[in-house]
CSV table of C-alpha atoms and ligand atoms in Angstrom, one decimal:
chain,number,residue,atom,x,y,z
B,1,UNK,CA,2.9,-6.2,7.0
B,2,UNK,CA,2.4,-3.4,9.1
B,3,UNK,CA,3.1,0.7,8.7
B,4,UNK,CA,4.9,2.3,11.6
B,5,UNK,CA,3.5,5.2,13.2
B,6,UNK,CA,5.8,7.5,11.5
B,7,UNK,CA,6.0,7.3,7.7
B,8,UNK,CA,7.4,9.3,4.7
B,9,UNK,CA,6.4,9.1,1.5
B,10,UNK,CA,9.5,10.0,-0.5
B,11,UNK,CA,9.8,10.5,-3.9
B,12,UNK,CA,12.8,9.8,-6.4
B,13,UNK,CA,11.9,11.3,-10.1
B,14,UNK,CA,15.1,9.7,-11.1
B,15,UNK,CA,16.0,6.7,-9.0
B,16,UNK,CA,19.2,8.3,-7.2
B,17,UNK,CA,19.0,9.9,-3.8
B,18,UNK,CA,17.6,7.3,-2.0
B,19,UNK,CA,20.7,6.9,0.2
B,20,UNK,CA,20.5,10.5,0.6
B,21,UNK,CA,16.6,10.0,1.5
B,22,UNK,CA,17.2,7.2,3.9
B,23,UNK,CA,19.8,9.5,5.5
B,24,UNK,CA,17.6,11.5,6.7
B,25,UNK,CA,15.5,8.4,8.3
B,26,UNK,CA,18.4,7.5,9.8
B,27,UNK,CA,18.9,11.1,11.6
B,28,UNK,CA,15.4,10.9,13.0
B,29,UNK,CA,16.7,7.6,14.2
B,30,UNK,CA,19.6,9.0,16.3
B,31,UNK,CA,16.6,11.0,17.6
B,32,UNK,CA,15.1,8.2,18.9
B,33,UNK,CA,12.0,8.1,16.3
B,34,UNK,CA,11.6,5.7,13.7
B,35,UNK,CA,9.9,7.6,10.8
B,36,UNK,CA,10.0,4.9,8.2
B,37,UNK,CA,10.8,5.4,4.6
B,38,UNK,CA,8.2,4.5,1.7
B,39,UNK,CA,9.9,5.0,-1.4
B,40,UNK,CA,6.7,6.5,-4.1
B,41,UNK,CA,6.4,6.9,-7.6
B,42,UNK,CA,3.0,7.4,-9.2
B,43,UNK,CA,1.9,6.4,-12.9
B,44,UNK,CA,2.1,9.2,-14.3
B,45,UNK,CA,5.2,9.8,-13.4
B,46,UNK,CA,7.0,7.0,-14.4
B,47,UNK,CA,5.3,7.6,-17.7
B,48,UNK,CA,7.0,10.9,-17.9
B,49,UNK,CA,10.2,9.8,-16.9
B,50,UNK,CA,9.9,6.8,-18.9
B,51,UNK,CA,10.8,4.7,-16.1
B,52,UNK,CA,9.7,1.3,-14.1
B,53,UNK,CA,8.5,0.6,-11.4
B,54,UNK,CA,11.0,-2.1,-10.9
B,55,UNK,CA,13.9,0.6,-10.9
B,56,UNK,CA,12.3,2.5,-7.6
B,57,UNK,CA,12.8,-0.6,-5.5
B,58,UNK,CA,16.0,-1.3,-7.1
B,59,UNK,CA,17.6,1.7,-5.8
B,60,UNK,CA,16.0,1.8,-2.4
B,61,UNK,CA,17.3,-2.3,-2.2
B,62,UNK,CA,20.8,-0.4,-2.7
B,63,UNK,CA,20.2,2.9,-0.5
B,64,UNK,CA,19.0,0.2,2.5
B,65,UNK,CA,22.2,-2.1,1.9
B,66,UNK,CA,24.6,0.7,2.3
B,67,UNK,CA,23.5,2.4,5.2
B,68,UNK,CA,22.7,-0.6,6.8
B,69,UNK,CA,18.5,0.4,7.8
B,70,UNK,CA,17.4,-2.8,9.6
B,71,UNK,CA,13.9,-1.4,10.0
B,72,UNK,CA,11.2,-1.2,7.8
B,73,UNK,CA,10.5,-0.2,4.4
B,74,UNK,CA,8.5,0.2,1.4
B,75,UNK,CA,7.8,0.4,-2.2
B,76,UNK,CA,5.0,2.5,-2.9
B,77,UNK,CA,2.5,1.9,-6.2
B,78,UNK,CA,1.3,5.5,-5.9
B,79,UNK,CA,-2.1,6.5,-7.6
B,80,UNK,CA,-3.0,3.2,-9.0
B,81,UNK,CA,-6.1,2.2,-10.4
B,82,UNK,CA,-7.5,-1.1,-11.7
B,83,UNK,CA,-5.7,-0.4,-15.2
B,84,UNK,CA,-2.6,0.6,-14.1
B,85,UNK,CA,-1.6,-1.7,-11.3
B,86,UNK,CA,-0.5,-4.6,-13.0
B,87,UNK,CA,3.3,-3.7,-13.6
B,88,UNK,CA,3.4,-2.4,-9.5
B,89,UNK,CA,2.2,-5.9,-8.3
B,90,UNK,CA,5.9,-7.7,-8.4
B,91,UNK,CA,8.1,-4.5,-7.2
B,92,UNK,CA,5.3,-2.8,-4.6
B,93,UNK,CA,4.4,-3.5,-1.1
B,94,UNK,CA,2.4,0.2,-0.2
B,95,UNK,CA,-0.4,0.4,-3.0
B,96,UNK,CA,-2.5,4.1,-3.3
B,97,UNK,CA,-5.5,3.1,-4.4
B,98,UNK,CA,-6.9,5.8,-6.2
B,99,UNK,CA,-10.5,6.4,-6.1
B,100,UNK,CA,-10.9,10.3,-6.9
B,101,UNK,CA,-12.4,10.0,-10.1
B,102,UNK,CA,-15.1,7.7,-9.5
B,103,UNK,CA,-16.6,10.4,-6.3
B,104,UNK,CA,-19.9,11.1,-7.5
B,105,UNK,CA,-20.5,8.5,-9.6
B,106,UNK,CA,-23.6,7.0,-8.0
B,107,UNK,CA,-23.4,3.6,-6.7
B,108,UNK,CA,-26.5,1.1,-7.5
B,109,UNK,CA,-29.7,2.5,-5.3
B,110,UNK,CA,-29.8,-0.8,-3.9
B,111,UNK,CA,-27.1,-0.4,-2.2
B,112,UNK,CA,-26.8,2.8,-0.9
B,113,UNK,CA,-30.1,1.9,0.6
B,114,UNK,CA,-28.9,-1.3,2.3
B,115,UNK,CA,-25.5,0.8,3.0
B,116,UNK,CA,-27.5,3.9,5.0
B,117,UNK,CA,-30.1,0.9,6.8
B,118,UNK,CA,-26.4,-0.9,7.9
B,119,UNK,CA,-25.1,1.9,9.3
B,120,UNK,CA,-28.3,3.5,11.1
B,121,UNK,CA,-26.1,4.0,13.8
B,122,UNK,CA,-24.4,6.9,12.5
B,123,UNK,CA,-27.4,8.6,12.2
B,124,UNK,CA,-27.4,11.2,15.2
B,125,UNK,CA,-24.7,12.6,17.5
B,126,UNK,CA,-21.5,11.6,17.8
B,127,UNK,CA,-18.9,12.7,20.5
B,128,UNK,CA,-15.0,12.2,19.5
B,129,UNK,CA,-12.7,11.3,22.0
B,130,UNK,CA,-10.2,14.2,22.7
B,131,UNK,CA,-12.1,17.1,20.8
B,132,UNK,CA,-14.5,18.3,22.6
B,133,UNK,CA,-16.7,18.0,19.5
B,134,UNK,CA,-19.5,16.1,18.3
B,135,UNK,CA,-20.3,15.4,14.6
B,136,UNK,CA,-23.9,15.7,13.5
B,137,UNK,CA,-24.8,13.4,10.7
B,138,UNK,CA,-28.8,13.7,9.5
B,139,UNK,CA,-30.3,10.6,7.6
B,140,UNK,CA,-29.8,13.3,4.5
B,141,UNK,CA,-26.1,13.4,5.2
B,142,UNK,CA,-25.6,9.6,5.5
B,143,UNK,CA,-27.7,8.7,2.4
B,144,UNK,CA,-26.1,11.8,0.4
B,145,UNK,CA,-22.5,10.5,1.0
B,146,UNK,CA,-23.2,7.3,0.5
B,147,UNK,CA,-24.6,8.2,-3.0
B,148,UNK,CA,-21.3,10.5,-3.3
B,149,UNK,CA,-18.8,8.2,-2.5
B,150,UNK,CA,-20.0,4.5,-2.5
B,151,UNK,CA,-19.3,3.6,-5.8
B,152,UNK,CA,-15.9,4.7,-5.5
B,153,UNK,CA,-15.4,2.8,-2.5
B,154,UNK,CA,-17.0,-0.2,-3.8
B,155,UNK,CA,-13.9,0.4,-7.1
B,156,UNK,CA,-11.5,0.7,-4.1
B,157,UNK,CA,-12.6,-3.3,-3.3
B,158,UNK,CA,-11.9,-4.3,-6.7
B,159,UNK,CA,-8.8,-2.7,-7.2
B,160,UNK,CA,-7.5,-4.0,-3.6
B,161,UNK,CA,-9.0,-7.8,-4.0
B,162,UNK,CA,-7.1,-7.7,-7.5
B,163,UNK,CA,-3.8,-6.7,-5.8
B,164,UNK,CA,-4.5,-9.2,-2.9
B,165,UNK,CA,-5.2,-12.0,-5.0
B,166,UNK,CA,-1.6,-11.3,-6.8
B,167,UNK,CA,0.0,-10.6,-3.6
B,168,UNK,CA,-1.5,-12.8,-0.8
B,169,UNK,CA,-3.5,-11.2,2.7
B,170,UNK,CA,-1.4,-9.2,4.7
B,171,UNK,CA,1.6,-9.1,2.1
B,172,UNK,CA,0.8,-5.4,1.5
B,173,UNK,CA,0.1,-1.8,3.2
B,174,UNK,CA,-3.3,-0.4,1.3
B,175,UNK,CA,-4.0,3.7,1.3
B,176,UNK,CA,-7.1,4.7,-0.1
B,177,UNK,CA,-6.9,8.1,-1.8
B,178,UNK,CA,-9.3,10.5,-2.9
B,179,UNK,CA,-7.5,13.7,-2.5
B,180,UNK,CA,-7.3,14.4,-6.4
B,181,UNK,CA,-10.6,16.0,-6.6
B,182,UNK,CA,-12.4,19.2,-6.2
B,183,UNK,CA,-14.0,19.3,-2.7
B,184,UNK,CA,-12.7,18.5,0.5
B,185,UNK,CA,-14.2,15.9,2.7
B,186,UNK,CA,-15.4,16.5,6.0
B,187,UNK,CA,-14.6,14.6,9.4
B,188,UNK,CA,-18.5,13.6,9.1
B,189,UNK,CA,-18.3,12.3,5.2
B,190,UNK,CA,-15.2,10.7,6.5
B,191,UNK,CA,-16.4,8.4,9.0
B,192,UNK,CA,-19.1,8.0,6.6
B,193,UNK,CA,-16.6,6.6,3.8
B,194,UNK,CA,-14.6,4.5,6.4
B,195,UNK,CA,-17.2,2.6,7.7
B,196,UNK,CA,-18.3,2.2,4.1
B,197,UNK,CA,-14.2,1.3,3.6
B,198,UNK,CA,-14.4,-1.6,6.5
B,199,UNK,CA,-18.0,-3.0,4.7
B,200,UNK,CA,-15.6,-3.5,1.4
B,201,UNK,CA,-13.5,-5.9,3.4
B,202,UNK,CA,-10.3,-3.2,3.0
B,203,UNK,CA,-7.9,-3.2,5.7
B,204,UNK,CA,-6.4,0.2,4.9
B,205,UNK,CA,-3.4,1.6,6.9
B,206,UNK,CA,-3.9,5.0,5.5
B,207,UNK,CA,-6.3,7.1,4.3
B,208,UNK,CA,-5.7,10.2,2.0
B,209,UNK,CA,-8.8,12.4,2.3
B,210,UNK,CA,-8.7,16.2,0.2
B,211,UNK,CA,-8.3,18.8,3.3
B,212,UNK,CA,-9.4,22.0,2.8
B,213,UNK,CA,-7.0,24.8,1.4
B,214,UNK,CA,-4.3,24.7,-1.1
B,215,UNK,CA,-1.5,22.0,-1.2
B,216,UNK,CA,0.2,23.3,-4.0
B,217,UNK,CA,3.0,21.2,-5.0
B,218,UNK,CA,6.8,22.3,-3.6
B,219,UNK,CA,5.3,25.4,-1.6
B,220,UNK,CA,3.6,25.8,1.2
B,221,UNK,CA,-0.2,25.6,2.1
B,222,UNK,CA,-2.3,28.5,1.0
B,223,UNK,CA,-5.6,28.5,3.3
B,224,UNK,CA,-7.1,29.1,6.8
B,225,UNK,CA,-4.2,27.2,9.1
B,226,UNK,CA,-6.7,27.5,12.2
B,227,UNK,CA,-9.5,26.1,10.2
B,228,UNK,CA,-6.8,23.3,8.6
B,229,UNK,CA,-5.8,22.3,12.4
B,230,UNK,CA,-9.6,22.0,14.0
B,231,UNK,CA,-10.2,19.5,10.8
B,232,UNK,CA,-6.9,17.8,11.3
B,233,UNK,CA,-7.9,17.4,14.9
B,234,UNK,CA,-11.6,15.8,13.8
B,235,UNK,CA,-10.2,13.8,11.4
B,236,UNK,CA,-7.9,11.5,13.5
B,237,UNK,CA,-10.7,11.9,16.2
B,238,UNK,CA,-13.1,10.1,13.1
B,239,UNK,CA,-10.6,7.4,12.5
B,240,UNK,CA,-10.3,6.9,16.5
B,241,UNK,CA,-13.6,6.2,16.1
B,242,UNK,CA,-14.0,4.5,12.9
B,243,UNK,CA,-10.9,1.7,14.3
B,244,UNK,CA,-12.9,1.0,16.9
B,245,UNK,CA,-16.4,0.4,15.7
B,246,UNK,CA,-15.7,-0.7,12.1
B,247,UNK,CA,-12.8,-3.1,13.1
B,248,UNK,CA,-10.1,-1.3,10.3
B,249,UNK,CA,-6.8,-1.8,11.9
B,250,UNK,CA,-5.2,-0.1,14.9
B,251,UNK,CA,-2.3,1.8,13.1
B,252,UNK,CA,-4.7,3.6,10.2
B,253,UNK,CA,-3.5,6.9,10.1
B,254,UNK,CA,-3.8,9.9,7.5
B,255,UNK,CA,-1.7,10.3,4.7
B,256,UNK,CA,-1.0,13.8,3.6
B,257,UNK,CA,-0.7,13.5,0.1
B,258,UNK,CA,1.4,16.8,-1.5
B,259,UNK,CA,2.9,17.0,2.1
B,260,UNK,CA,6.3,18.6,1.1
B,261,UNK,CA,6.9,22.6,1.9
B,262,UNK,CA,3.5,22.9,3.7
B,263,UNK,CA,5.5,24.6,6.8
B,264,UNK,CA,3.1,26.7,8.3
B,265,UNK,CA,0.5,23.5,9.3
B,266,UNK,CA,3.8,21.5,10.1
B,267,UNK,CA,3.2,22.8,13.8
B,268,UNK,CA,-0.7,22.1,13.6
B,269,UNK,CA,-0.2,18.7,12.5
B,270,UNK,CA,2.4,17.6,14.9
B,271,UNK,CA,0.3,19.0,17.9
B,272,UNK,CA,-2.9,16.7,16.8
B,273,UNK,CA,-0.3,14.1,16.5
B,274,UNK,CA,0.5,14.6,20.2
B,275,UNK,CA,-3.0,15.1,21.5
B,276,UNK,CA,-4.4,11.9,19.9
B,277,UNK,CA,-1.1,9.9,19.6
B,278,UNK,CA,-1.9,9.2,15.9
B,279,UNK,CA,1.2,8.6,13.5
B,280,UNK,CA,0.8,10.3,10.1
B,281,UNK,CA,2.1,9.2,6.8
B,282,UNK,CA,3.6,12.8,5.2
B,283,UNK,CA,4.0,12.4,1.1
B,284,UNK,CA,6.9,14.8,0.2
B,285,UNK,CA,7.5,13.1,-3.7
B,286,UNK,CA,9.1,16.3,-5.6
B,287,UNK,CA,10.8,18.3,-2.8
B,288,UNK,CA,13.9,16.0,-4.0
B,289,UNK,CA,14.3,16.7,-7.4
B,290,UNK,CA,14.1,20.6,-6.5
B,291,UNK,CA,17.0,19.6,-4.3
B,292,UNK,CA,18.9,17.6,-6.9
B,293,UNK,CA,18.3,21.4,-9.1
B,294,UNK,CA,19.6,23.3,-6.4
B,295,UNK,CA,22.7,21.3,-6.2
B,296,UNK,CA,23.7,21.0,-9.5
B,297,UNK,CA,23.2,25.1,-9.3
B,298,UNK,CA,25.0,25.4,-5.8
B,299,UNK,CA,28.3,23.1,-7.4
B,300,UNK,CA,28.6,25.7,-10.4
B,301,UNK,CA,30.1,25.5,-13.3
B,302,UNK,CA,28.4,22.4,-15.6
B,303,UNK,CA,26.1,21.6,-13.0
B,304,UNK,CA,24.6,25.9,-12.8
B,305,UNK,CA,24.9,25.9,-16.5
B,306,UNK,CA,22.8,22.9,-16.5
B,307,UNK,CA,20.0,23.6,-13.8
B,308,UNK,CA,19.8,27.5,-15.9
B,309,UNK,CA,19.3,25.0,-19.1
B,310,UNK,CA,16.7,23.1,-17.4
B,311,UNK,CA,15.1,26.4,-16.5
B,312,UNK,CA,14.8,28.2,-20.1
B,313,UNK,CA,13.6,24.9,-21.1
B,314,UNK,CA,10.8,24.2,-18.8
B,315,UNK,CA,10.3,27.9,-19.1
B,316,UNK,CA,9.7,27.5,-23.0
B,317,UNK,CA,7.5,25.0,-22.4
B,318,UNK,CA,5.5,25.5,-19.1
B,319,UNK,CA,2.3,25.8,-20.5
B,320,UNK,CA,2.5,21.4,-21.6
B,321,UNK,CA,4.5,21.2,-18.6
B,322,UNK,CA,1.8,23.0,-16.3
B,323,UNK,CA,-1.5,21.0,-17.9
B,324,UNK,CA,-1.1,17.7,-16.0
B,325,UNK,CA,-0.7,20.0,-12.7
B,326,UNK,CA,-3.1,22.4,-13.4
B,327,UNK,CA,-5.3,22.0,-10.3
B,328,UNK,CA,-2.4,22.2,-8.2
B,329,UNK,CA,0.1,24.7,-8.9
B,330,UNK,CA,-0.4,28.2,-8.6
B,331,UNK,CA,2.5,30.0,-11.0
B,332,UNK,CA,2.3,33.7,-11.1
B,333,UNK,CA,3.9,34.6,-14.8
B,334,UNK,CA,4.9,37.5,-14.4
B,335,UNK,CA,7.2,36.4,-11.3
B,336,UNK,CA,8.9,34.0,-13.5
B,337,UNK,CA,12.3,35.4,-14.5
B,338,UNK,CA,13.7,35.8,-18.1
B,339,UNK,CA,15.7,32.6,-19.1
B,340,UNK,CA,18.0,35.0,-20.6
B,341,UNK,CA,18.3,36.9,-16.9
B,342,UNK,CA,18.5,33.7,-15.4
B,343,UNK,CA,21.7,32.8,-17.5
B,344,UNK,CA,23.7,35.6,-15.9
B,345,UNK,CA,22.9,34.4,-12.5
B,346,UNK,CA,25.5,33.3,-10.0
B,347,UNK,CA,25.1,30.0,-7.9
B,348,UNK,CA,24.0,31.9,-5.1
B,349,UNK,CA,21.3,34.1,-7.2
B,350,UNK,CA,19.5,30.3,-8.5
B,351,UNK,CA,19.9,28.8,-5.6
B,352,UNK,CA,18.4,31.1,-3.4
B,353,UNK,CA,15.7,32.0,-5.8
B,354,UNK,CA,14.5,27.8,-5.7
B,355,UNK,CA,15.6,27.1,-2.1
B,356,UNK,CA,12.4,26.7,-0.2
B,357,UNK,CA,13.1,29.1,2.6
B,358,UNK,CA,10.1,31.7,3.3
B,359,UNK,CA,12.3,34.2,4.8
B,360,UNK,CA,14.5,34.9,2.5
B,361,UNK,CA,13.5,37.7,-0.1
B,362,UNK,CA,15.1,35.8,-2.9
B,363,UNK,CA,13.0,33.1,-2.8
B,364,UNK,CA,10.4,32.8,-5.4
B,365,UNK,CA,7.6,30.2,-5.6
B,366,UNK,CA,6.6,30.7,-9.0
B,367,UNK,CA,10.3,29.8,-10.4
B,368,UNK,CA,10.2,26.9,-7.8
B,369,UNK,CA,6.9,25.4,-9.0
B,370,UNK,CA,7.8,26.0,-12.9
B,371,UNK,CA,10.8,23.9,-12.0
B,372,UNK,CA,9.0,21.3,-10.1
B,373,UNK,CA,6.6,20.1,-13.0
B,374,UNK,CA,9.6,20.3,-15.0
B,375,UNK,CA,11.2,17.2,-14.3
B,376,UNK,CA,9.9,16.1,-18.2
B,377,UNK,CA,13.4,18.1,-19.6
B,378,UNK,CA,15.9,16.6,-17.3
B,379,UNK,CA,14.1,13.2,-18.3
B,380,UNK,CA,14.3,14.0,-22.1
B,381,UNK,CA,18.5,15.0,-21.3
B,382,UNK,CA,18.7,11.1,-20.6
B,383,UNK,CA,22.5,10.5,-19.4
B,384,UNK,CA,23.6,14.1,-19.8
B,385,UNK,CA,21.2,14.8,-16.8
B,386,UNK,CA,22.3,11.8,-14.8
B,387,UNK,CA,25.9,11.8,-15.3
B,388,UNK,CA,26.0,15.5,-13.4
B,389,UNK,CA,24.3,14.2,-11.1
B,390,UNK,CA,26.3,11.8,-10.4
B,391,UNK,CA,29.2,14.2,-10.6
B,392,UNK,CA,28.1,16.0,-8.5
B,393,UNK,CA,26.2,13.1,-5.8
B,394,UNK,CA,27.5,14.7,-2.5
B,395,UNK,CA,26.5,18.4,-2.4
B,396,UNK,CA,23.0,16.9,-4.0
B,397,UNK,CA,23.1,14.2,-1.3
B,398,UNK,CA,23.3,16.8,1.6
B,399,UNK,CA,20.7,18.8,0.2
B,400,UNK,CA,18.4,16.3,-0.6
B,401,UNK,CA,19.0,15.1,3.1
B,402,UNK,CA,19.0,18.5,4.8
B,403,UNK,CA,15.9,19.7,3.3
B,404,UNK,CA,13.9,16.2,4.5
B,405,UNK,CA,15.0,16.0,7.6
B,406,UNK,CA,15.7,19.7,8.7
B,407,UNK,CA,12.6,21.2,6.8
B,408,UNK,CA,10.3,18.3,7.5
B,409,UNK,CA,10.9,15.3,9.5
B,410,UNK,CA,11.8,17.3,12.4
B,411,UNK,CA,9.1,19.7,12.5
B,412,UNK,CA,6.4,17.2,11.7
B,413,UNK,CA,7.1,14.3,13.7
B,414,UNK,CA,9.8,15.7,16.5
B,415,UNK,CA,7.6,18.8,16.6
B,416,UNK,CA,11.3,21.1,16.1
B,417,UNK,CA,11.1,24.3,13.8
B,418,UNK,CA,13.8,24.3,11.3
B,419,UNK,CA,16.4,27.6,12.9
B,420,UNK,CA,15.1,31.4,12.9
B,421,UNK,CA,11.5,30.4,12.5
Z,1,ZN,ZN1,-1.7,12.3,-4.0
């Protein structure tokens, strides 16, 4: 099983715009690019929603039926770990093995020694094809991110022997992710971990490192975009280099985990995709229930009064709603407007307050990032939530369609701004 070059992660909180979703595959298709479709759902979400895993594939089974997709696609077990994989094994083909939490836990001495003595080689200078750059590592360096991040590698072996012992060699894409943590890692500590990756006998596809700057969910990327582009550039240069002397396969790319709304390193991304022909894996999970909000608000009557419900309640709420996405959200109280305000407002005034577009005036990140961790109250509303949305599938559909492919499949991978930018 093998990931194309071109890959979205896309998320469905509730299980129904995945036609809408592989719509906009299809588009990029008419394009002449295959971007294929990886339909993820983490743990934690489906804990929230109260959903299983079983029901993500069932809908994307539908979505891929109906519109007839004869190319790939997956089912995505999104940050598992050793105790939460077991109910993914039957419905998932993409696993995310997540290792954040076990950086910095110090492996055994023994074999960070025999790990640093293995790898002597990348002790020194190294030029990457295509940069221009070399990477410096010092046998300080090499021993200090082995004793950062071996352990968690060596958890990434259980966790993936686990899943191919259920699933069989080569039945399965596996991402390694450690971009739930504090710091990011370089281009140097890297290589570092991917060499330490093809030791543990994983043949990842993708690889979600932590990049520097802000990846706030639903918004767009806070930090240096220079800096963000120059590591981009180093870090596809590293797995260049790491495919061809560690013997991971050919098509390991990075996968940009929190990739929805980040529009301003859209364009950096896309050129280091060009200059290295490297495929990217872009995660855009919640953009699509913000769209599903926006439509219910944009077809009016229940549907507004509904998505202005949703509001007050996350709004009562958003400090439980916010815990679990502390580290990543960045919601500016005083910014968020007064349920009882909000209750006046027309379809145009909530719509254009959540709609992702940084030119307009209206458009407010806090309220959209409130509303984004608030998927918990349209799950507690049970049918009453999924009955308007079903009322009210196609103007939902065309957003959730217009918003992946206009805002970013075709600036990431066809390298196209969205109109006026
Ligand atoms: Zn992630």
């Amino acid at each position: 099983m093998t990931l194309g070059k071109f890959s979205i992660g896309v998320g469905d909180r509730f299980a129904h715009q995945a036609s809408a979703q592989l719509e906009a595959c299809v588009l990029a298709s008419k394009e002449g690019i295959d971007v294929i479709p990886v339909w993820n759902k983490s743990n934690r979400e489906h804990l929230i929603i109260g959903s299983d895993p079983a029901s993500t594939r069932a809908a994307a089974e539908v979505a891929v039926k109906a519109l007839g997709w004869t190319k790939p696609w997956f089912c995505d077990a999104d940050h598992i770990n050793l105790g939460t994989v077991d109910r993914f094994l039957a419905p998932c083909d993409f696993y995310t093995i997540d290792v954040a939490d076990y950086i910095g836990k110090p492996a055994e001495q023994f074999a960070i020694d025999a790990f640093t003595k293995r790898h002597s080689e990348l002790v020194g200078t190294i030029r990457l094809a295509g940069t221009g750059q070399v990477i410096q590592i010092t046998p300080a360096l090499l021993s200090n991110t082995a004793a950062k991040f071996l352990f968690a590698v060596q958890e990434a072996g259980k966790i993936y022997r686990k899943i191919e012992a259920a699933k069989g060699k080569g039945n399965f894409i596996p991402e390694v992710s450690m971009d739930e943590t504090d710091s990011a890692q370089t281009p140097a500590e890297l290589l570092i971990i991917l060499a330490a990756i093809a030791d543990e006998g994983i043949p990842i596809q993708t690889i979600a490192p932590k990049f520097s700057g802000r990846f706030n969910k639903g918004v767009d990327y806070v930090g240096d975009v220079a800096q963000f582009g120059r590591e981009m550039a180093l870090d596809m240069a590293a797995i260049g280099y790491a495919v061809e002397h560690y013997g991971l396969p050919p098509n390991l790319k990075l996968s940009v985990h929190s990739g929805s709304d980040k529009f301003s390193i859209y364009p950096a991304i896309h050129a280091s995709m060009q200059k290295f022909s490297a495929g990217v894996h872009l995660k855009t999970a919640g953009t699509t229930w913000l769209e599903e909000i926006i439509g219910l608000a944009e077809s009016g009557g229940d549907g507004l009064a509904l998505a202005k419900e949703i509001y007050a309640e996350a709004f009562a709420h958003r400090a439980e709603l916010c815990a679990p996405y502390a580290a990543v959200i960045d919601i500016d109280p005083v910014k968020l407007p007064a349920p009882e305000a909000v209750a006046h407002w027309t379809s145009e005034q909530f719509t254009s307050a959540l709609r992702h577009d940084p030119r307009s005036s209206a458009y407010n990140p806090s309220f959209r990032q409130l509303l984004h961790v608030g998927f918990k109250v349209a799950a507690m509303m049970g049918r009453r939530y999924l009955d308007l949305l079903e009322a009210n599938e196609s103007v939902i559909a065309k957003n959730v369609t217009e918003n992946l492919y206009v805002r970013h499949i075709a600036p990431v991978f066809l390298g196209r701004q969205p109109e006026g930018k």
